[in-house]
PDB file of C-alpha atoms in Angstrom:
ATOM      1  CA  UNK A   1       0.000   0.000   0.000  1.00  0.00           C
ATOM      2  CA  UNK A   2       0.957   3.391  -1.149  1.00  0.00           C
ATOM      3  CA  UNK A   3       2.851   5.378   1.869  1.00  0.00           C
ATOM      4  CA  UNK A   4       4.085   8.979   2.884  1.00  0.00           C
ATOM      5  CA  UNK A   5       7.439   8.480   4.164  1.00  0.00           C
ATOM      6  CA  UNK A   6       8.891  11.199   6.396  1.00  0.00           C
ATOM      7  CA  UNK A   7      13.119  12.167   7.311  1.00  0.00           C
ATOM      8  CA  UNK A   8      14.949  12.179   9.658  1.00  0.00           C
ATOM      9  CA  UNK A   9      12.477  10.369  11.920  1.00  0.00           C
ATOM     10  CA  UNK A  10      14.629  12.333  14.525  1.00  0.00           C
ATOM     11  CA  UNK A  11      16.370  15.118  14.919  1.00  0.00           C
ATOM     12  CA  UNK A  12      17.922  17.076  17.653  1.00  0.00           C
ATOM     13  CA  UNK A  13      18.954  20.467  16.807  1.00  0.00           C
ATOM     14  CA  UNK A  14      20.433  23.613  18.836  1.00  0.00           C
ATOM     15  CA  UNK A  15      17.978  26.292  19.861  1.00  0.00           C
ATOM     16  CA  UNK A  16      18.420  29.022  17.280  1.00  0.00           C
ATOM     17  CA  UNK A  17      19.284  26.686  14.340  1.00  0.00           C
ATOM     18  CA  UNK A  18      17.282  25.996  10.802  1.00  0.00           C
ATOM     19  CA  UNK A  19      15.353  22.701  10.770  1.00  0.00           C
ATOM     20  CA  UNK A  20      14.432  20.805   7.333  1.00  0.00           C
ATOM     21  CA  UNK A  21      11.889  18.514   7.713  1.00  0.00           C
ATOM     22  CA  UNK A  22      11.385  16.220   4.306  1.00  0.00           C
ATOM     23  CA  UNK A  23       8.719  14.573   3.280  1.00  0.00           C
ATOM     24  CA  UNK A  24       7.659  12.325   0.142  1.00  0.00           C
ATOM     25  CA  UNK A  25       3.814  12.088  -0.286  1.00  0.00           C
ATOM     26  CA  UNK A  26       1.583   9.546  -2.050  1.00  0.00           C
ATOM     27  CA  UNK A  27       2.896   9.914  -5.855  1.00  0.00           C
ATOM     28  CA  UNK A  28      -0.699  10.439  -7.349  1.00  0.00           C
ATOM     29  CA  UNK A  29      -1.919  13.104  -4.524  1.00  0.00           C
ATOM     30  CA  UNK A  30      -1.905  16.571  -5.041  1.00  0.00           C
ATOM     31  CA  UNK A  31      -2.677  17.911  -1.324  1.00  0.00           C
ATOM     32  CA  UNK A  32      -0.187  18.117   0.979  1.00  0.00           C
ATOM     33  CA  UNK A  33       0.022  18.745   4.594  1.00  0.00           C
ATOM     34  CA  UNK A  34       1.776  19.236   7.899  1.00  0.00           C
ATOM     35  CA  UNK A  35       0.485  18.878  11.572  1.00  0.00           C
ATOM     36  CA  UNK A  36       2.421  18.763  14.681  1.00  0.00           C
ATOM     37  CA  UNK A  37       2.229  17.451  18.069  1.00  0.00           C
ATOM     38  CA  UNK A  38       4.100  18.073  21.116  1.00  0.00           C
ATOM     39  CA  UNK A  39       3.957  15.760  23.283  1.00  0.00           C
ATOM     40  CA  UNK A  40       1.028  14.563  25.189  1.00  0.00           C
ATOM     41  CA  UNK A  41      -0.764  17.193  23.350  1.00  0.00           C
ATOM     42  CA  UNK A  42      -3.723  16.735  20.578  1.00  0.00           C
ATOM     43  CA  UNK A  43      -2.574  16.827  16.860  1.00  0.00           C
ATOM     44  CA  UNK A  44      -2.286  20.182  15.384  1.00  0.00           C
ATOM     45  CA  UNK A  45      -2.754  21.410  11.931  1.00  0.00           C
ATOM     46  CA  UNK A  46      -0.177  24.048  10.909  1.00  0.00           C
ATOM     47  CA  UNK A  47      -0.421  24.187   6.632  1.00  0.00           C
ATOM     48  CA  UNK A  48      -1.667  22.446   3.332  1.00  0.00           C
ATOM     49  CA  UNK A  49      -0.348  23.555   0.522  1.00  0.00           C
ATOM     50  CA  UNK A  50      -1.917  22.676  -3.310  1.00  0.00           C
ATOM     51  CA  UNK A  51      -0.240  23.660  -6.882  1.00  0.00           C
ATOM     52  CA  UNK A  52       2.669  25.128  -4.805  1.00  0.00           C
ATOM     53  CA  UNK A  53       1.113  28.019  -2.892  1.00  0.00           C
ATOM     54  CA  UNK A  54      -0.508  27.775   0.666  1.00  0.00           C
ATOM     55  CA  UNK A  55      -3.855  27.009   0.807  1.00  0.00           C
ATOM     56  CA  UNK A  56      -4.588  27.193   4.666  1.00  0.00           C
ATOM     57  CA  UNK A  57      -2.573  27.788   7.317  1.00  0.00           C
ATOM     58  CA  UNK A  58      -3.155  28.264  11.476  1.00  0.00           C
ATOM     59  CA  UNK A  59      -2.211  30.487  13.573  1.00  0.00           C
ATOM     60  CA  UNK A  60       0.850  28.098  14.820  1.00  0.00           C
ATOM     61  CA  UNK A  61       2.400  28.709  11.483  1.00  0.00           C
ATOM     62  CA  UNK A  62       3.763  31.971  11.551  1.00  0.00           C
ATOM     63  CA  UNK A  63       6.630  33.847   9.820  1.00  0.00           C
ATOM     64  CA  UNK A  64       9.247  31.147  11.425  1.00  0.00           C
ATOM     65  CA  UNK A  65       8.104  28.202   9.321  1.00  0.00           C
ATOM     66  CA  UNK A  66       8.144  27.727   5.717  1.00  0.00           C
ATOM     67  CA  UNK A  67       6.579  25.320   3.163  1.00  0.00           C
ATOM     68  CA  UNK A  68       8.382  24.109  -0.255  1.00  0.00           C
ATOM     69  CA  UNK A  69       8.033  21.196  -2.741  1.00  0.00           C
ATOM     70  CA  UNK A  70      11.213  21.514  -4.538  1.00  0.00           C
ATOM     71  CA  UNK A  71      10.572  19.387  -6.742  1.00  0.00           C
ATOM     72  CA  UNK A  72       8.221  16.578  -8.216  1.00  0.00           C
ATOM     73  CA  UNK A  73       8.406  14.246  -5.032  1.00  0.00           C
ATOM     74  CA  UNK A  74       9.590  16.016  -2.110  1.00  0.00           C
ATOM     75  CA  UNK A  75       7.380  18.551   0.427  1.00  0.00           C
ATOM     76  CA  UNK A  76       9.638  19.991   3.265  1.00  0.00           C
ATOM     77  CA  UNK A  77       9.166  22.326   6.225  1.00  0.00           C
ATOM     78  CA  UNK A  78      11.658  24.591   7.307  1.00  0.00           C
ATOM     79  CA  UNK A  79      11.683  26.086  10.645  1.00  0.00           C
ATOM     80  CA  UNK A  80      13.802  28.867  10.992  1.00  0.00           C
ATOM     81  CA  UNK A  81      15.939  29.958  14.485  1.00  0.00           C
ATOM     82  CA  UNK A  82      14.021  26.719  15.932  1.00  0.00           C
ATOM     83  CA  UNK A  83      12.845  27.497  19.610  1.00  0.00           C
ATOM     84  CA  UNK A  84      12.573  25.291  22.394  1.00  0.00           C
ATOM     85  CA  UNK A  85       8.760  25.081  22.163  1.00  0.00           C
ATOM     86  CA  UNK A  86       8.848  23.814  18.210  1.00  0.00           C
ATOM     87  CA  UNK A  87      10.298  20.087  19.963  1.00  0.00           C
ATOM     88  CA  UNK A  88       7.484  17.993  18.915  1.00  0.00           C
ATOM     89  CA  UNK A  89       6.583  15.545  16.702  1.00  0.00           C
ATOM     90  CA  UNK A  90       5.910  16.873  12.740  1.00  0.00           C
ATOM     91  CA  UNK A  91       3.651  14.561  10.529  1.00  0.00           C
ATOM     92  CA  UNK A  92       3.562  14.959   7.048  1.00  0.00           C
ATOM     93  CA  UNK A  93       0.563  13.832   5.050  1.00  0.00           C
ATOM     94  CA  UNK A  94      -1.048  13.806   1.996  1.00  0.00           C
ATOM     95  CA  UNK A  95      -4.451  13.247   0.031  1.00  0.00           C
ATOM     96  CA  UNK A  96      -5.459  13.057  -3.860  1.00  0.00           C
ATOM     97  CA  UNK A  97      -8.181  15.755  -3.265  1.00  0.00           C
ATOM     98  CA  UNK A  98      -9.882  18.301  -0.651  1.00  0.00           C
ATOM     99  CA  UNK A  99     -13.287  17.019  -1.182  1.00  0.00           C
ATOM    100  CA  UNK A 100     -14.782  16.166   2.232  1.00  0.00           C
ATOM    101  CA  UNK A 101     -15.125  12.361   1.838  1.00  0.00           C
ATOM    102  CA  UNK A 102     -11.575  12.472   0.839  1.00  0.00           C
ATOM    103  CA  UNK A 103      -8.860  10.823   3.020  1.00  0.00           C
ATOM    104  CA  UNK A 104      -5.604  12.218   4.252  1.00  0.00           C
ATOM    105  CA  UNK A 105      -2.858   9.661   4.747  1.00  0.00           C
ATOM    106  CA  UNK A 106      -0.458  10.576   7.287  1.00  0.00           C
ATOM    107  CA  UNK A 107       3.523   9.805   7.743  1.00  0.00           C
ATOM    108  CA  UNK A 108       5.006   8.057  10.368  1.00  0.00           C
ATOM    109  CA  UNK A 109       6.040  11.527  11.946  1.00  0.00           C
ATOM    110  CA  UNK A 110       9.727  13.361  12.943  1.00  0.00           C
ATOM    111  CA  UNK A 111      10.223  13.961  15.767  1.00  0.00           C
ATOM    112  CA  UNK A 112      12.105  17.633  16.874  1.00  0.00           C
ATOM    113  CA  UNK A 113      13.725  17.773  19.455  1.00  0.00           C
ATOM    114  CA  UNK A 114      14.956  21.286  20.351  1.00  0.00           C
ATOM    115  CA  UNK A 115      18.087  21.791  23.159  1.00  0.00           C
TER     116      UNK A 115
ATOM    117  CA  UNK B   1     -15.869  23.275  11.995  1.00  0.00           C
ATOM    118  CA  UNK B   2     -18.175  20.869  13.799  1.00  0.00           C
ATOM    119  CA  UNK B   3     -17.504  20.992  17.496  1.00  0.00           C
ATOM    120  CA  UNK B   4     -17.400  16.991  18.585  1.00  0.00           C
ATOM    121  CA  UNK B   5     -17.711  15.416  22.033  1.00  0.00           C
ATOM    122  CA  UNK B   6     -15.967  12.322  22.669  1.00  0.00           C
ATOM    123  CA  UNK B   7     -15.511  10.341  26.028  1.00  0.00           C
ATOM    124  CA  UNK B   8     -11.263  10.844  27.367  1.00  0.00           C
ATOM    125  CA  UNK B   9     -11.278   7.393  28.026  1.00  0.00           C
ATOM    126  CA  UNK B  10     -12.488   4.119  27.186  1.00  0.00           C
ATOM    127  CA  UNK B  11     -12.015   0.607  28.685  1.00  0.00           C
ATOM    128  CA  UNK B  12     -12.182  -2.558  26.747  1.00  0.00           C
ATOM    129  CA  UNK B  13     -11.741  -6.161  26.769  1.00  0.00           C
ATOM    130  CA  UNK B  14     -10.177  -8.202  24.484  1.00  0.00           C
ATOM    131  CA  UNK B  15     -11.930 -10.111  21.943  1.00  0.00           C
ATOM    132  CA  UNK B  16     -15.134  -7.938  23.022  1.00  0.00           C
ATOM    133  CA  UNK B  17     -17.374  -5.206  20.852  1.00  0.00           C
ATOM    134  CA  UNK B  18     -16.437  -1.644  21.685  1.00  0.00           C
ATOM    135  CA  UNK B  19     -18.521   1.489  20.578  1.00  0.00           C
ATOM    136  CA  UNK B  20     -16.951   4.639  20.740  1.00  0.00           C
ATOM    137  CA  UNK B  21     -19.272   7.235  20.518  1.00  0.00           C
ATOM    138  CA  UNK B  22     -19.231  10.882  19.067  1.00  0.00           C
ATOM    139  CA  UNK B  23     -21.426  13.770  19.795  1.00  0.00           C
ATOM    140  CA  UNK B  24     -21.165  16.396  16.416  1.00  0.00           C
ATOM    141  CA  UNK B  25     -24.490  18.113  16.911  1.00  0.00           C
ATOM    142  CA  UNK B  26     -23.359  21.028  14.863  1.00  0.00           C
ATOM    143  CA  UNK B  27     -22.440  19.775  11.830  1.00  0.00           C
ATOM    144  CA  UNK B  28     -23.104  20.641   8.503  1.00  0.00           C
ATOM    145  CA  UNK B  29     -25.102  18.708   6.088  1.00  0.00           C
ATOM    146  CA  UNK B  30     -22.127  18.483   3.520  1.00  0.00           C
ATOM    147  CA  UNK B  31     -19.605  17.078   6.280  1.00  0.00           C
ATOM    148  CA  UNK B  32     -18.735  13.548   5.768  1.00  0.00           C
ATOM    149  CA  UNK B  33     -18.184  11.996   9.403  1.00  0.00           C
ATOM    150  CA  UNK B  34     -14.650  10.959   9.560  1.00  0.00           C
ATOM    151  CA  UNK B  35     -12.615   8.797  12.117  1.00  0.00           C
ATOM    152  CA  UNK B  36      -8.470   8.232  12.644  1.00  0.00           C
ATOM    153  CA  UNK B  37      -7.178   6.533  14.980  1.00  0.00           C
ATOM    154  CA  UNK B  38      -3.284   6.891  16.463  1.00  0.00           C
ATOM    155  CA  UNK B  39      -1.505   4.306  17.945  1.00  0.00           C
ATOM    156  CA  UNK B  40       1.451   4.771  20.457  1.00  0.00           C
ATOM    157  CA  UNK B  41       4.155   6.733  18.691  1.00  0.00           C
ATOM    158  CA  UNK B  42       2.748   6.785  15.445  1.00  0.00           C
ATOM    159  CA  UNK B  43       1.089   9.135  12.809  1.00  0.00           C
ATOM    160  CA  UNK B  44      -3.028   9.192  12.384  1.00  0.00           C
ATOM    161  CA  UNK B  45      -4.056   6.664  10.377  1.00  0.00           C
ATOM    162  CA  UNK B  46      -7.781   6.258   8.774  1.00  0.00           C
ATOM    163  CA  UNK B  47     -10.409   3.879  10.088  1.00  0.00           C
ATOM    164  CA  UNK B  48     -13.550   4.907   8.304  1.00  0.00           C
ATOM    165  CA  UNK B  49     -15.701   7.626   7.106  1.00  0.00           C
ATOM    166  CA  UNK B  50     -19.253   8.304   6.140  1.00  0.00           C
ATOM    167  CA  UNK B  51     -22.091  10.452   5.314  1.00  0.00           C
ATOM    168  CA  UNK B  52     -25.641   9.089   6.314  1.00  0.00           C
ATOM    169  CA  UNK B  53     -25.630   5.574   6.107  1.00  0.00           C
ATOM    170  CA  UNK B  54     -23.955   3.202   8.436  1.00  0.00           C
ATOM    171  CA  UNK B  55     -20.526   1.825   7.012  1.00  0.00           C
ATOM    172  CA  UNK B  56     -18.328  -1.214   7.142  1.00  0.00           C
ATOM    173  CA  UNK B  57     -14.959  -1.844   5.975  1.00  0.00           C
ATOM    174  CA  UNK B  58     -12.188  -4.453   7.463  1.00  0.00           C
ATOM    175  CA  UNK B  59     -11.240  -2.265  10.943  1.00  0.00           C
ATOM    176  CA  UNK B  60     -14.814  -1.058  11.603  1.00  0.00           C
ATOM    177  CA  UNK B  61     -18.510  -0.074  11.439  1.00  0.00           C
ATOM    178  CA  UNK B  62     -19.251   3.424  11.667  1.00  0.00           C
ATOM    179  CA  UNK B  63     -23.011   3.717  12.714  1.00  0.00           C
ATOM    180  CA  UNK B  64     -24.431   6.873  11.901  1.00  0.00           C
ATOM    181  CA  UNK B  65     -27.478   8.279  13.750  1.00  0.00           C
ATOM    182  CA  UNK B  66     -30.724   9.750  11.780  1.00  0.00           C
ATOM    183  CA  UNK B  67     -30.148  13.334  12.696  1.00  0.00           C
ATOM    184  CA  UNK B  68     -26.153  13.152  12.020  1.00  0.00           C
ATOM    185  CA  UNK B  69     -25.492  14.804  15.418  1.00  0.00           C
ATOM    186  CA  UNK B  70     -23.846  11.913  16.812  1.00  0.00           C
ATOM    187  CA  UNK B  71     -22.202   8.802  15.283  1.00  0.00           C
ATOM    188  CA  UNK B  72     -20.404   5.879  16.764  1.00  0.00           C
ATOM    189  CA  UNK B  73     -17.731   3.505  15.813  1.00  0.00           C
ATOM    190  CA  UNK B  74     -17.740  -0.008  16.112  1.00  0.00           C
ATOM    191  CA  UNK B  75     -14.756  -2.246  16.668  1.00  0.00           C
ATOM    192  CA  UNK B  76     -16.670  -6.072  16.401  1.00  0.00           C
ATOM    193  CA  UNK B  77     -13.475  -8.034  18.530  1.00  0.00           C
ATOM    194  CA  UNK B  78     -10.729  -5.796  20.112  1.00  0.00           C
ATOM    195  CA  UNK B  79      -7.348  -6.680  19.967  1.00  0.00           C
ATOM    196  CA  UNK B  80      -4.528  -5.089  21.870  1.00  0.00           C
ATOM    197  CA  UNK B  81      -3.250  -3.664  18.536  1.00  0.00           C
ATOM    198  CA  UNK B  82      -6.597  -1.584  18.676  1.00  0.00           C
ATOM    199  CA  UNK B  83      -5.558   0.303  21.676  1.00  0.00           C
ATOM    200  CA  UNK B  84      -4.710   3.936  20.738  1.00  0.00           C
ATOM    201  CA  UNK B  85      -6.559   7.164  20.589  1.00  0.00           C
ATOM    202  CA  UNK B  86      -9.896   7.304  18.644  1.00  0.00           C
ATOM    203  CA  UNK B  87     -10.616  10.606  16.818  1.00  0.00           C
ATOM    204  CA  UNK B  88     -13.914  11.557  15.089  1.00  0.00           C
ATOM    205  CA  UNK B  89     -13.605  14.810  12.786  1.00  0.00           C
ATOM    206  CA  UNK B  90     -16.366  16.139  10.682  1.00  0.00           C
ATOM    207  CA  UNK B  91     -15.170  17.099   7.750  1.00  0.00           C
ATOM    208  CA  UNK B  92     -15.774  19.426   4.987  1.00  0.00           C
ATOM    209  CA  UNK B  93     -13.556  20.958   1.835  1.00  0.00           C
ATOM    210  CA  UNK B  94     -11.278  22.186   4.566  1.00  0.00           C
ATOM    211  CA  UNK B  95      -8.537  21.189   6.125  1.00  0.00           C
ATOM    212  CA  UNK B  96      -9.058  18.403   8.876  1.00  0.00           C
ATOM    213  CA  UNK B  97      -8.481  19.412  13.160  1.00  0.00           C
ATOM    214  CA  UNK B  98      -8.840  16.974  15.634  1.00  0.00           C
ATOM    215  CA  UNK B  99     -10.002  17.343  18.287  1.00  0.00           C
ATOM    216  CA  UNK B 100      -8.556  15.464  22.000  1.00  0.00           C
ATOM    217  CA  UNK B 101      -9.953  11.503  20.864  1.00  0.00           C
ATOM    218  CA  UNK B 102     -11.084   9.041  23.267  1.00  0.00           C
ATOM    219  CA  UNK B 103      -8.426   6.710  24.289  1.00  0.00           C
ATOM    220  CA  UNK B 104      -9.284   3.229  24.037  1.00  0.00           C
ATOM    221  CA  UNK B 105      -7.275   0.540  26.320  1.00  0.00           C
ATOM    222  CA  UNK B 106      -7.733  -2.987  25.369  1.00  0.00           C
ATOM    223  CA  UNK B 107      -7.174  -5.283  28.398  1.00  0.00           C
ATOM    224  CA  UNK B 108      -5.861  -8.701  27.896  1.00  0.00           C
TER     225      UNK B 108
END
């Protein structure tokens, strides 16, 4: 079965530091997405992102983070100057469309930690 | 989006039906009723969705009440594989939230 893998499945980086988070999605789908979770928390949306642009983003994703498919396969996150409060696990995930009985397949998550 | 009302916690036994139910009283009549489930130290991964009628694939039944306010998912024999945390997200042409899940524990 068709899978979105996800690297590093961990990292630890130094508190100030850029982060790259890669992702490969489902090859046919065309929505991508990332969510995080620190832990013990619930899951949290932070950006999808459709024929290259943004198409939603919360209020968790703010000037720090950045979104990029760089080229046919890959879809990345970057989190600039990371902060100890970004350590938490990123999933990655993908669907073919946004209709509402779509489904979103998720990654197996990295998780950040931040020292 | 919907708000939705699920239990924290559930108890189960193994081998044994669980329902896990969902309260989505304001929902929208183009939200399909989804449900993802995450097991320890892994991403969400689907179960089942639906719109009105009830549903049935290998993992589940999703039973879906007249009104569409409240729905609840069916596991027919628990395993201890099945323990995790049980999500139920209405969902439109947006982007999918969950909420906090109920957490099912299977006992042996």
């Amino acid at each position: 079965e068709p899978e979105v893998t996800q690297t590093p499945s961990h990292q630890v980086t130094q508190m100030g530091q850029e982060v790259i988070l890669r992702c490969v999605p489902i090859s046919n789908h065309l929505y991508f997405y990332w969510y995080r979770q620190i832990l013990g928390q619930k899951v949290e949306f932070l950006v999808s992102f459709y024929n290259n642009e943004i198409s939603e983003k919360s209020e968790i994703f703010d000037d720090q983070f950045s979104v990029e498919r760089p080229d046919g396969s890959n879809f990345t996150l970057k989190i600039r100057s990371t902060k100890l409060e970004d350590s938490a696990m990123y999933f990655c995930a993908s669907s073919a469309t946004q209709r509402s009985g779509n489904t979103i397949y998720f990654g197996e998550g990295s998780w950040l930690t931040v020292v | 989006d919907a708000k939705t009302t699920q239990p924290n916690s559930m108890e189960s036994n193994e081998e044994e039906p669980v329902h896990l139910p969902c309260n989505h009283s304001t929902i929208s009549g183009t939200d399909y009723i989804h449900w993802y489930r995450q097991l320890p130290s892994q991403g969400p991964e689907y179960v089942i969705h639906g719109l009105t009628s009830n549903v049935n694939n290998r993992m589940a039944s999703l039973a879906i009440a007249e009104d569409r306010k409240s729905s609840t998912l069916i596991l027919h024999r628990a395993t201890l594989r099945d323990a995790a945390v049980y999500y139920c997200i209405p969902h439109n042409n947006n982007d999918m939230r969950f909420g906090a899940g109920t957490r099912l524990t299977v006992k042996p």
